[in-house]
């Protein structure tokens, strides 16, 4: 029985969350396999001659009842821009489900989830899946300004929400690692999870290491295949060069050469 | 019923569709999508005597209709393969071929001797054409004496089917093909990637850690097709066609140009199911053209 699939999905929604982030929902006409936070899909960008390879995007939500997968797509370059122009009713070819999930928290864990840039989706998905009471889950989102933040008020039922913005227009001013959750009580958490720009994740890893708190990050290395055959997406680790697409994208910071 | 079976020297492929080295891992990865027995064979990831970490990230750059890679033969070495991978894949009902790489002739020999012990491996592909390693690799494949030497020395220790993989980064590929034929190669496979380069103009930096890398994908297809046609006309041994094959029509073109077997490479990154679709597409073509056997396609170009 296959574990991974290539399929055309029906696009059922594409809506702007803000100027650069879009929520894309696609529906399968067959039953979905189990998909966990951190796992991703590799999407074909159609009608774009200059775009040859697929583009990887984390799964944001899965609705097994209706066989719907959602992604949050942030415009970065040509491919992501083209993807955000897709219309409901059209088809989207995806390879799925790819990659591995996070180490799930146990019942007595207190967790901090940090998302920035294109890395918000897996953090929100994990918050929902964690199964922890809301007081044990904190989400910290970082962005340049209020306009760059997406509205995640729906997640108040799963977590307390904290914001950092570089210009101070939403939440605390500065980078996520300058936020009070870092400066005041990082040790109150038993597990930290992060996804976002490389620089952000490295800074978080440094703090988590210093505080000796368990920390997993989800990497977004450039990919060609997404299923472990090309060896283009590698990350140096203590176990040698590993594939972000199959050994990751989630890594424990202690395994990375950061 | 059309007959899809083809022979390459003395080994049989259930159909002419195989996967190219470095684009199908060790076959297990594709088995998560489809039954490996559906394909004629797998040219497994380039293997060396000892562990190789490969080149630094970034190793990949997208280009118009293709991509550059600079993986640099990352693999855990032949002993790891024999102990940890071979047992998992040995029962796949398809031809498994090891892509052998060395920095020195001695490396090629030592590696081949180990592969020779593996009962279910009926052929090797001698890679003398990797553009992404500093020593060995393409250095052997771009001169007749270098190509001849590796082929001759490996031939002495290997009795099964020996396929030599040629580099397109040469003035006249038929000269190299004839040179390895003269030293006992049972078949040639071509082409490996074309040496290329990509630059980020905004940042004024190369896109690959190695600055240059190997170009693959549909961008190279017309050149690869021309080379396969030239080589097929220049040598008597069979030819394995490689380069930008994206669909059944491309595969058929390579066979018409003279290839007995084709390797699908970069296309699988776009569509992991494409190899299976290509087998089906070839079968359809044969039916449409009232052909009984896929062998009728080989060298069937009408000029
Ligand atoms: C496992 C994984 C999960 C991801 N999840 C999401 C997600 O949920 N939402 C989301 O919006 N994005 C996500 N991304 C990132 C997304 O894949 C890239 O933004 C997208 O591929 C960029 O394509 P493009 O054609 O728009 O950019 P291009 O035009 O190809 O590139 C524009 C510029 O960005 C650089 N670039 C492109 N991709 C990356 C990358 N992955 N890392 C660093 N630099 C890059 C290029 O080198 C170039 O300079 C994820 C990536 C991975 C690997
Ligand atoms: C990511 C990548 C890795 C490769 N690794 C190898 C390798 O280890 N050994 C080898 O002989 N060829 C290797 N190749 C070359 C391919 O086998 C093939 O010759 C080439 O890509 C042209 O075919 P294509 O255009 O269908 O991809 C590699 C190609 C790519 C794209
Ligand atoms: S993207 Fe090909 S191995 Fe990870």
XYZ file of C-alpha atoms and ligand atoms in Angstrom:
649
model
C 0.000 0.000 0.000
C 1.390 3.418 -0.924
C 2.183 5.786 1.946
C 2.715 8.856 -0.198
C 0.574 10.092 -3.031
C 0.463 12.433 -6.017
C -2.996 13.793 -6.614
C -5.011 16.581 -8.114
C -7.023 18.346 -5.425
C -9.950 20.688 -5.989
C -9.296 24.196 -4.744
C -12.305 25.157 -2.632
C -11.047 28.398 -1.123
C -8.297 30.949 -1.574
C -8.631 33.953 0.679
C -6.261 36.737 1.659
C -5.368 36.744 5.366
C -3.453 39.982 4.852
C -1.446 41.558 2.031
C 1.050 38.701 1.766
C -0.546 35.630 3.398
C -3.240 33.500 1.818
C -5.319 30.640 3.136
C -5.703 27.929 0.516
C -8.080 25.024 1.064
C -8.103 22.005 -1.192
C -10.355 18.974 -1.230
C -9.564 15.411 -2.184
C -12.099 13.053 -3.716
C -10.500 10.173 -1.847
C -9.949 9.628 1.849
C -6.968 11.458 3.330
C -4.228 9.602 5.155
C -3.367 10.792 8.675
C -1.434 14.075 8.489
C 0.394 15.575 11.464
C 1.759 19.058 12.274
C 5.146 19.619 10.646
C 4.253 17.460 7.669
C 4.031 19.188 4.331
C 2.786 18.943 0.767
C 4.752 19.637 -2.411
C 2.683 21.716 -4.800
C 2.950 21.978 -8.571
C 2.808 25.561 -9.816
C 0.923 25.445 -13.092
C 0.892 27.841 -16.035
C 4.212 29.324 -15.024
C 6.770 28.420 -17.664
C 9.756 29.599 -15.673
C 8.840 27.516 -12.618
C 10.076 23.975 -12.973
C 10.003 22.418 -9.510
C 7.208 22.015 -7.019
C 7.069 24.218 -3.913
C 6.772 22.795 -0.380
C 4.158 24.129 2.072
C 3.310 22.985 5.572
C -0.104 21.619 6.298
C -2.090 24.071 8.406
C -5.324 22.184 9.021
C -6.829 18.849 8.081
C -10.555 18.223 7.964
C -10.884 14.450 7.655
C -14.659 14.601 7.461
C -14.583 16.576 4.231
C -11.092 15.465 3.092
C -9.861 19.046 3.085
C -6.276 20.211 3.615
C -5.435 23.885 4.257
C -2.176 25.738 3.811
C -1.074 29.264 4.642
C 0.956 30.569 1.729
C 3.141 33.612 2.178
C 4.296 35.404 -0.953
C 8.057 35.133 -1.189
C 8.919 34.842 -4.870
C 7.474 33.808 -8.199
C 6.036 30.433 -7.235
C 4.302 31.427 -4.050
C 2.907 34.515 -5.777
C 1.477 32.434 -8.615
C -0.013 30.012 -6.096
C -1.845 32.794 -4.271
C -3.542 33.727 -7.549
C -5.249 30.328 -7.830
C -9.045 30.387 -8.048
C -11.534 28.254 -6.185
C -12.759 25.617 -8.616
C -9.384 24.952 -10.182
C -7.109 21.963 -9.617
C -3.915 21.731 -7.630
C -1.500 18.822 -7.886
C 0.117 17.908 -4.581
C 2.556 15.265 -3.389
C 1.627 14.312 0.186
C 2.018 13.674 3.057
C 5.738 14.452 3.342
C 8.129 14.734 6.258
C 7.846 13.899 9.923
C 5.959 15.489 12.776
C 7.080 16.987 16.087
C 7.653 15.108 19.332
C 4.225 15.531 20.866
C 4.074 17.053 24.352
C 2.993 14.844 27.235
C 0.118 15.755 29.546
C 2.237 17.621 32.109
C 4.230 19.673 29.595
C 4.016 23.431 29.313
C 4.817 24.413 25.762
C 5.824 27.495 23.801
C 5.159 27.614 20.066
C 6.936 30.310 18.075
C 6.074 31.167 14.493
C 7.425 33.786 12.155
C 7.212 34.497 8.447
C 6.061 31.444 6.523
C 6.357 29.287 9.650
C 3.109 30.093 11.410
C 0.997 27.236 9.984
C 2.704 24.236 11.608
C 2.781 26.028 14.979
C -0.961 26.686 14.951
C -1.611 23.119 13.801
C 0.503 21.769 16.653
C -1.239 24.023 19.200
C -4.543 22.510 18.162
C -3.257 18.930 18.157
C -1.287 19.119 21.389
C -4.234 18.064 23.494
C -3.019 20.248 26.342
C -5.204 22.579 28.411
C -5.076 26.153 27.138
C -3.058 27.364 30.158
C -0.224 25.004 29.195
C 0.146 26.351 25.663
C 1.630 29.709 24.666
C 1.905 30.869 21.078
C 4.321 33.659 20.196
C 4.153 35.116 16.720
C 6.702 37.477 15.245
C 6.395 39.798 12.263
C 7.651 43.144 11.025
C 4.471 45.039 11.874
C 0.778 44.684 12.700
C -0.058 44.489 8.986
C 2.204 41.472 8.577
C 0.555 39.534 11.398
C -2.356 37.317 10.536
C -5.408 37.155 12.754
C -5.272 33.998 14.842
C -7.923 34.847 17.432
C -9.572 31.476 16.746
C -6.632 29.880 18.514
C -7.452 31.502 21.850
C -9.320 28.318 22.687
C -6.079 26.349 22.407
C -3.441 28.760 23.670
C -2.545 32.168 25.065
C -1.434 34.402 22.217
C 1.601 36.679 22.327
C 2.934 38.951 19.610
C 6.204 40.602 18.761
C 6.598 43.122 15.963
C 9.729 44.906 14.909
C 7.999 48.296 14.871
C 5.994 47.695 18.037
C 2.624 48.070 16.264
C 1.324 44.782 17.702
C 2.446 43.204 20.971
C 5.948 43.832 22.202
C 8.466 45.710 20.099
C 11.382 43.720 18.710
C 12.227 40.195 17.626
C 10.582 37.164 19.193
C 13.687 36.439 21.257
C 13.422 39.937 22.804
C 9.847 39.223 23.916
C 9.180 38.869 27.645
C 8.361 35.163 27.316
C 12.040 34.777 26.490
C 13.525 37.344 28.788
C 11.390 36.556 31.858
C 10.543 32.931 32.179
C 11.805 30.695 29.398
C 12.508 28.042 32.027
C 8.822 27.755 32.833
C 8.400 25.842 29.560
C 9.250 22.167 29.204
C 9.095 22.156 25.412
C 9.672 24.853 22.813
C 8.750 24.502 19.149
C 9.636 26.974 16.408
C 9.208 27.496 12.686
C 10.196 30.533 10.663
C 13.160 32.263 9.075
C 16.539 30.643 9.640
C 17.892 33.557 11.670
C 14.874 33.499 13.975
C 15.147 29.774 14.592
C 18.879 29.985 15.278
C 18.336 32.771 17.800
C 15.602 30.757 19.507
C 17.808 27.661 19.544
C 20.568 29.617 21.242
C 18.245 30.802 24.020
C 16.656 27.371 24.449
C 20.079 25.764 24.711
C 21.208 28.296 27.292
C 18.031 27.676 29.303
C 18.396 23.931 28.765
C 14.831 23.544 27.491
C 13.812 20.862 24.966
C 13.428 22.568 21.587
C 12.403 21.390 18.130
C 12.532 23.511 14.997
C 10.948 22.896 11.604
C 13.385 23.779 8.816
C 12.519 25.174 5.392
C 15.553 24.229 3.306
C 15.329 24.451 -0.479
C 13.944 21.241 -1.926
C 13.831 19.559 -5.294
C 12.048 16.229 -4.743
C 10.551 16.426 -1.240
C 10.669 12.636 -0.729
C 14.286 11.817 -0.039
C 15.826 10.944 -3.386
C 17.733 14.031 -4.555
C 19.741 14.895 -1.407
C 19.439 18.617 -2.167
C 17.695 19.674 1.063
C 20.361 18.465 3.464
C 21.117 19.904 6.877
C 24.371 19.041 8.683
C 23.528 17.203 11.922
C 25.360 15.171 14.521
C 24.280 12.102 12.539
C 25.819 13.519 9.339
C 23.998 15.320 6.550
C 20.302 14.581 6.877
C 17.427 15.239 4.494
C 15.077 17.923 5.723
C 12.303 16.404 3.610
C 12.411 12.891 5.089
C 14.493 12.976 8.286
C 12.863 16.329 9.114
C 11.613 18.961 8.580
C 11.455 18.803 12.385
C 14.790 18.547 14.193
C 15.818 18.693 17.820
C 18.216 21.631 18.147
C 20.723 19.414 19.943
C 21.087 17.372 16.762
C 21.847 20.429 14.625
C 25.267 22.020 14.139
C 23.890 25.403 15.186
C -0.541 -8.069 -25.631
C 2.511 -6.034 -26.488
C 5.910 -7.204 -25.364
C 7.784 -4.608 -23.325
C 10.831 -6.749 -22.511
C 14.225 -5.502 -23.621
C 17.727 -6.886 -23.229
C 20.832 -4.963 -22.404
C 23.833 -7.141 -23.076
C 22.806 -10.285 -21.173
C 20.355 -8.927 -18.666
C 16.650 -8.601 -19.233
C 14.472 -5.659 -18.239
C 10.724 -6.262 -18.015
C 10.293 -2.893 -19.701
C 12.726 -0.221 -20.897
C 11.852 2.315 -18.185
C 14.404 2.682 -15.417
C 15.276 5.454 -12.986
C 18.516 7.443 -13.173
C 21.170 7.342 -10.486
C 20.822 10.089 -7.915
C 17.156 10.648 -8.656
C 15.657 7.479 -7.163
C 17.663 7.087 -3.966
C 17.975 3.388 -3.203
C 14.554 2.556 -4.668
C 12.916 2.345 -1.241
C 11.830 5.971 -1.390
C 9.838 5.446 -4.596
C 8.310 2.279 -3.126
C 6.261 4.578 -0.899
C 4.455 5.669 -4.060
C 4.373 2.572 -6.271
C 5.445 -1.045 -6.554
C 9.101 -1.080 -7.726
C 8.347 -4.202 -9.784
C 6.422 -2.009 -12.215
C 9.690 -0.606 -13.591
C 12.416 -2.186 -15.655
C 15.078 -1.185 -13.191
C 16.724 1.251 -10.831
C 20.162 2.806 -11.168
C 20.806 3.332 -7.469
C 22.370 6.430 -5.906
C 26.059 6.898 -6.746
C 28.062 4.816 -4.288
C 31.688 5.185 -3.229
C 34.074 2.999 -1.261
C 33.872 5.161 1.865
C 31.274 7.506 3.330
C 31.015 10.852 1.519
C 29.234 13.846 3.006
C 28.823 15.547 -0.351
C 28.978 19.277 -0.946
C 27.695 22.078 1.244
C 24.173 23.503 1.071
C 22.852 25.025 -1.186
C 23.134 22.168 -3.639
C 20.268 22.983 -5.925
C 19.140 25.832 -8.146
C 16.074 25.918 -10.325
C 16.716 26.989 -13.915
C 14.430 27.475 -16.925
C 13.079 23.979 -17.710
C 15.509 22.256 -15.423
C 17.762 22.462 -12.427
C 21.374 22.516 -11.373
C 22.590 20.166 -8.680
C 25.829 19.966 -6.772
C 25.100 17.056 -4.468
C 28.617 15.691 -4.802
C 27.883 11.982 -4.376
C 26.701 12.038 -0.792
C 26.409 8.391 0.295
C 27.335 6.235 3.258
C 29.733 3.993 1.335
C 29.418 0.494 -0.122
C 29.709 -1.397 3.178
C 26.795 0.519 4.641
C 24.821 -0.216 1.485
C 25.553 -3.939 1.684
C 24.671 -4.205 5.353
C 21.767 -1.829 5.706
C 20.132 -1.164 2.352
C 20.665 -4.183 0.152
C 18.680 -6.565 2.415
C 15.663 -4.212 2.217
C 15.585 -4.024 -1.558
C 17.036 -7.326 -2.719
C 13.592 -8.851 -3.241
C 12.255 -6.060 -5.439
C 11.173 -7.675 -8.683
C 13.215 -5.355 -10.907
C 16.823 -4.871 -12.017
C 18.904 -3.096 -9.392
C 22.084 -1.581 -10.746
C 24.794 -0.003 -8.647
C 26.304 3.283 -9.804
C 29.993 2.996 -8.945
C 32.204 6.035 -8.287
C 35.845 6.461 -7.431
C 38.535 9.094 -7.046
C 41.172 6.640 -8.227
C 41.195 3.537 -10.393
C 41.915 1.511 -7.251
C 38.686 2.832 -5.701
C 36.670 1.687 -8.713
C 38.269 -1.761 -8.536
C 37.802 -2.217 -4.777
C 34.194 -1.088 -5.022
C 33.424 -3.318 -7.985
C 34.883 -6.344 -6.212
C 32.453 -5.770 -3.351
C 29.518 -5.339 -5.700
C 30.519 -8.540 -7.485
C 29.668 -10.479 -4.318
C 26.031 -9.358 -4.446
C 24.034 -12.097 -6.186
C 21.002 -10.023 -7.121
C 22.972 -7.188 -8.675
C 23.316 -8.114 -12.313
C 25.047 -4.991 -13.565
C 27.079 -1.983 -12.575
C 27.084 1.483 -14.020
C 30.565 2.977 -13.929
C 30.111 6.664 -13.345
C 33.059 8.431 -14.922
C 31.043 11.557 -15.469
C 30.067 13.189 -12.167
C 30.735 16.929 -12.545
C 30.344 17.595 -8.809
C 33.392 15.988 -7.223
C 36.902 17.357 -7.090
C 38.912 14.205 -7.768
C 38.002 11.326 -10.060
C 34.479 11.521 -11.403
C 34.324 13.466 -14.591
C 38.124 13.735 -14.792
C 38.140 10.133 -16.041
C 35.213 10.609 -18.358
C 36.393 13.578 -20.365
C 39.467 12.025 -21.933
C 39.798 8.823 -23.918
C 42.845 7.572 -21.977
C 41.111 8.188 -18.618
C 37.887 6.508 -19.698
C 39.794 3.602 -21.227
C 41.880 3.045 -18.126
C 38.955 2.832 -15.696
C 36.951 0.634 -18.056
C 39.870 -1.734 -18.714
C 40.810 -2.154 -15.057
C 37.255 -2.687 -13.826
C 36.595 -5.130 -16.656
C 39.377 -7.353 -15.285
C 37.494 -7.857 -12.011
C 33.863 -7.822 -13.167
C 32.182 -10.470 -15.323
C 28.595 -9.302 -15.200
C 27.100 -6.505 -17.287
C 29.230 -3.369 -17.152
C 27.621 -0.134 -18.288
C 29.819 2.957 -18.558
C 28.088 6.302 -17.957
C 29.367 9.058 -20.201
C 29.765 12.758 -19.649
C 28.321 15.172 -22.193
C 30.996 17.718 -21.236
C 33.294 16.650 -24.065
C 34.022 17.754 -27.602
C 32.997 14.482 -29.215
C 31.095 11.969 -27.104
C 31.366 9.259 -29.773
C 35.142 9.148 -29.268
C 34.724 8.352 -25.571
C 31.983 5.829 -26.343
C 34.208 4.024 -28.845
C 37.110 4.135 -26.395
C 35.154 2.371 -23.618
C 33.640 -0.084 -26.085
C 37.186 -0.967 -27.086
C 38.040 -1.770 -23.464
C 35.160 -4.150 -22.938
C 32.185 -2.050 -21.829
C 28.965 -4.024 -22.365
C 26.844 -0.895 -22.764
C 27.086 2.863 -22.435
C 24.626 5.141 -20.665
C 24.344 8.805 -21.546
C 24.150 11.553 -20.635
C 25.188 12.638 -17.189
C 24.539 16.292 -16.342
C 25.953 19.279 -18.221
C 28.263 21.532 -16.261
C 26.389 24.772 -15.640
C 26.090 27.749 -13.340
C 23.531 30.111 -11.812
C 23.942 33.527 -10.212
C 21.760 35.615 -7.921
C 22.160 39.015 -9.549
C 20.656 40.928 -6.620
C 23.033 39.394 -4.114
C 25.886 39.034 -6.650
C 26.526 35.522 -5.389
C 26.448 32.062 -6.945
C 23.309 30.030 -6.172
C 25.296 26.850 -5.534
C 27.866 26.390 -2.785
C 30.189 24.914 -5.410
C 29.554 27.775 -7.888
C 29.112 25.330 -10.782
C 26.890 22.266 -10.899
C 25.208 19.748 -13.165
C 22.271 20.759 -15.357
C 19.443 18.254 -15.839
C 15.825 18.212 -16.919
C 14.015 19.055 -20.164
C 16.482 21.886 -20.825
C 19.077 19.278 -21.839
C 16.830 16.905 -23.754
C 17.546 17.932 -27.348
C 21.311 17.766 -26.774
C 21.078 14.454 -24.937
C 18.889 13.041 -27.723
C 21.413 14.119 -30.342
C 24.243 12.512 -28.375
C 22.351 9.232 -27.942
C 21.685 9.144 -31.672
C 25.331 9.851 -32.512
C 26.647 7.251 -30.070
C 24.132 4.610 -31.129
C 25.425 5.044 -34.649
C 29.059 4.915 -33.592
C 29.183 1.804 -31.378
C 27.863 -1.774 -31.563
C 27.109 -2.130 -27.846
C 23.659 -1.108 -26.568
C 22.940 2.412 -25.375
C 20.993 3.576 -22.326
C 19.354 6.945 -23.067
C 19.213 9.650 -20.384
C 18.498 13.360 -20.331
C 15.331 15.322 -19.694
C 12.866 12.496 -20.263
C 9.585 13.854 -18.892
C 6.957 11.619 -20.504
C 6.378 8.559 -22.685
C 6.899 10.518 -25.913
C 10.347 11.609 -24.742
C 11.239 8.026 -23.797
C 10.095 6.791 -27.205
C 12.181 9.469 -28.947
C 15.298 8.230 -27.132
C 14.516 4.662 -28.176
C 13.951 5.705 -31.794
C 17.315 7.461 -31.628
C 18.887 4.147 -30.631
C 18.491 3.624 -26.882
C 17.572 0.106 -25.703
C 16.702 1.274 -22.210
C 15.934 4.759 -20.887
C 16.550 6.348 -17.511
C 14.112 8.874 -16.101
C 15.803 11.378 -13.782
C 14.754 14.870 -12.766
C 11.174 14.265 -14.001
C 10.446 12.227 -10.886
C 10.981 15.318 -8.716
C 8.030 16.906 -10.507
C 5.900 13.803 -10.486
C 6.902 10.776 -8.414
C 4.414 8.644 -10.388
C 5.827 9.609 -13.799
C 7.923 6.434 -14.328
C 4.802 4.281 -14.071
C 2.906 6.597 -16.422
C 5.771 6.350 -18.912
C 5.565 2.543 -18.940
C 1.823 2.796 -19.612
C 2.389 5.448 -22.269
C 4.887 3.281 -24.134
C 2.463 0.367 -24.063
C -0.295 2.587 -25.477
C 2.001 3.846 -28.203
C 2.906 0.317 -29.272
C -0.773 -0.625 -29.458
C -1.645 2.475 -31.436
C 1.140 1.736 -33.889
C 0.355 -1.981 -34.123
C 3.770 -2.948 -32.861
C 4.223 -6.298 -31.120
C 7.407 -5.493 -29.244
C 9.106 -2.477 -27.796
C 12.263 -3.706 -29.504
C 10.826 -2.440 -32.778
C 11.325 1.069 -31.465
C 15.060 0.748 -30.826
C 16.904 2.676 -33.521
C 13.649 2.889 -35.444
C 14.158 6.481 -36.534
C 13.151 6.868 -40.160
C 15.448 9.250 -42.011
C 9.063 21.923 4.735
C 8.710 23.308 4.280
C 7.534 23.875 4.709
C 7.172 25.152 4.297
N 5.985 25.665 4.720
C 5.575 26.865 4.279
C 4.295 27.386 4.650
O 3.520 26.764 5.391
N 3.947 28.586 4.154
C 4.766 29.315 3.331
O 4.387 30.394 2.905
N 5.973 28.849 2.975
C 6.410 27.640 3.415
N 7.639 27.163 3.029
C 8.488 27.994 2.193
C 8.063 27.910 0.745
O 8.313 26.617 0.246
C 8.851 28.926 -0.088
O 8.459 30.209 0.323
C 8.579 28.795 -1.561
O 9.097 27.579 -2.028
C 9.232 29.919 -2.324
O 8.981 29.736 -3.685
P 8.891 30.979 -4.662
O 8.795 30.455 -6.044
O 7.840 31.890 -4.203
O 10.267 31.679 -4.438
P 11.490 31.748 -5.455
O 11.125 32.691 -6.553
O 11.887 30.373 -5.805
O 12.577 32.374 -4.519
C 12.553 33.717 -4.091
C 13.737 33.924 -3.185
O 13.572 33.209 -1.965
C 14.594 32.243 -1.780
N 13.947 31.025 -1.276
C 13.046 30.256 -1.924
N 12.650 29.232 -1.162
C 13.307 29.354 0.003
C 13.342 28.593 1.192
N 12.621 27.489 1.359
N 14.165 29.002 2.174
C 14.912 30.094 2.031
N 14.930 30.870 0.932
C 14.141 30.512 -0.063
C 15.179 32.019 -3.140
O 16.519 31.593 -3.071
C 15.037 33.400 -3.761
O 16.060 34.250 -3.334
C 8.031 25.889 3.440
C 9.223 25.316 2.999
C 9.579 24.039 3.408
C 10.845 23.430 2.932
C 20.093 15.586 -7.835
C 20.815 14.724 -8.835
C 21.750 13.784 -8.388
C 22.438 12.987 -9.296
N 23.325 12.047 -8.832
C 23.948 11.208 -9.701
C 24.791 10.148 -9.244
O 24.982 9.936 -8.045
N 25.403 9.354 -10.177
C 25.194 9.539 -11.522
O 25.740 8.793 -12.331
N 24.370 10.506 -11.979
C 23.744 11.336 -11.108
N 22.887 12.314 -11.600
C 22.667 12.442 -13.037
C 21.410 11.688 -13.491
O 21.530 10.307 -13.249
C 21.131 11.926 -14.987
O 22.227 11.446 -15.728
C 20.920 13.397 -15.310
O 20.182 14.027 -14.307
C 20.230 13.639 -16.649
O 18.938 13.087 -16.679
P 17.592 13.924 -16.372
O 17.647 15.154 -17.191
O 16.470 13.002 -16.727
O 17.637 14.212 -14.911
C 22.191 13.124 -10.692
C 21.247 14.060 -11.120
C 20.547 14.850 -10.222
C 19.548 15.833 -10.738
S 14.294 17.524 -1.347
Fe 15.124 15.819 -2.360
S 16.017 14.746 -0.730
Fe 14.957 16.312 0.270
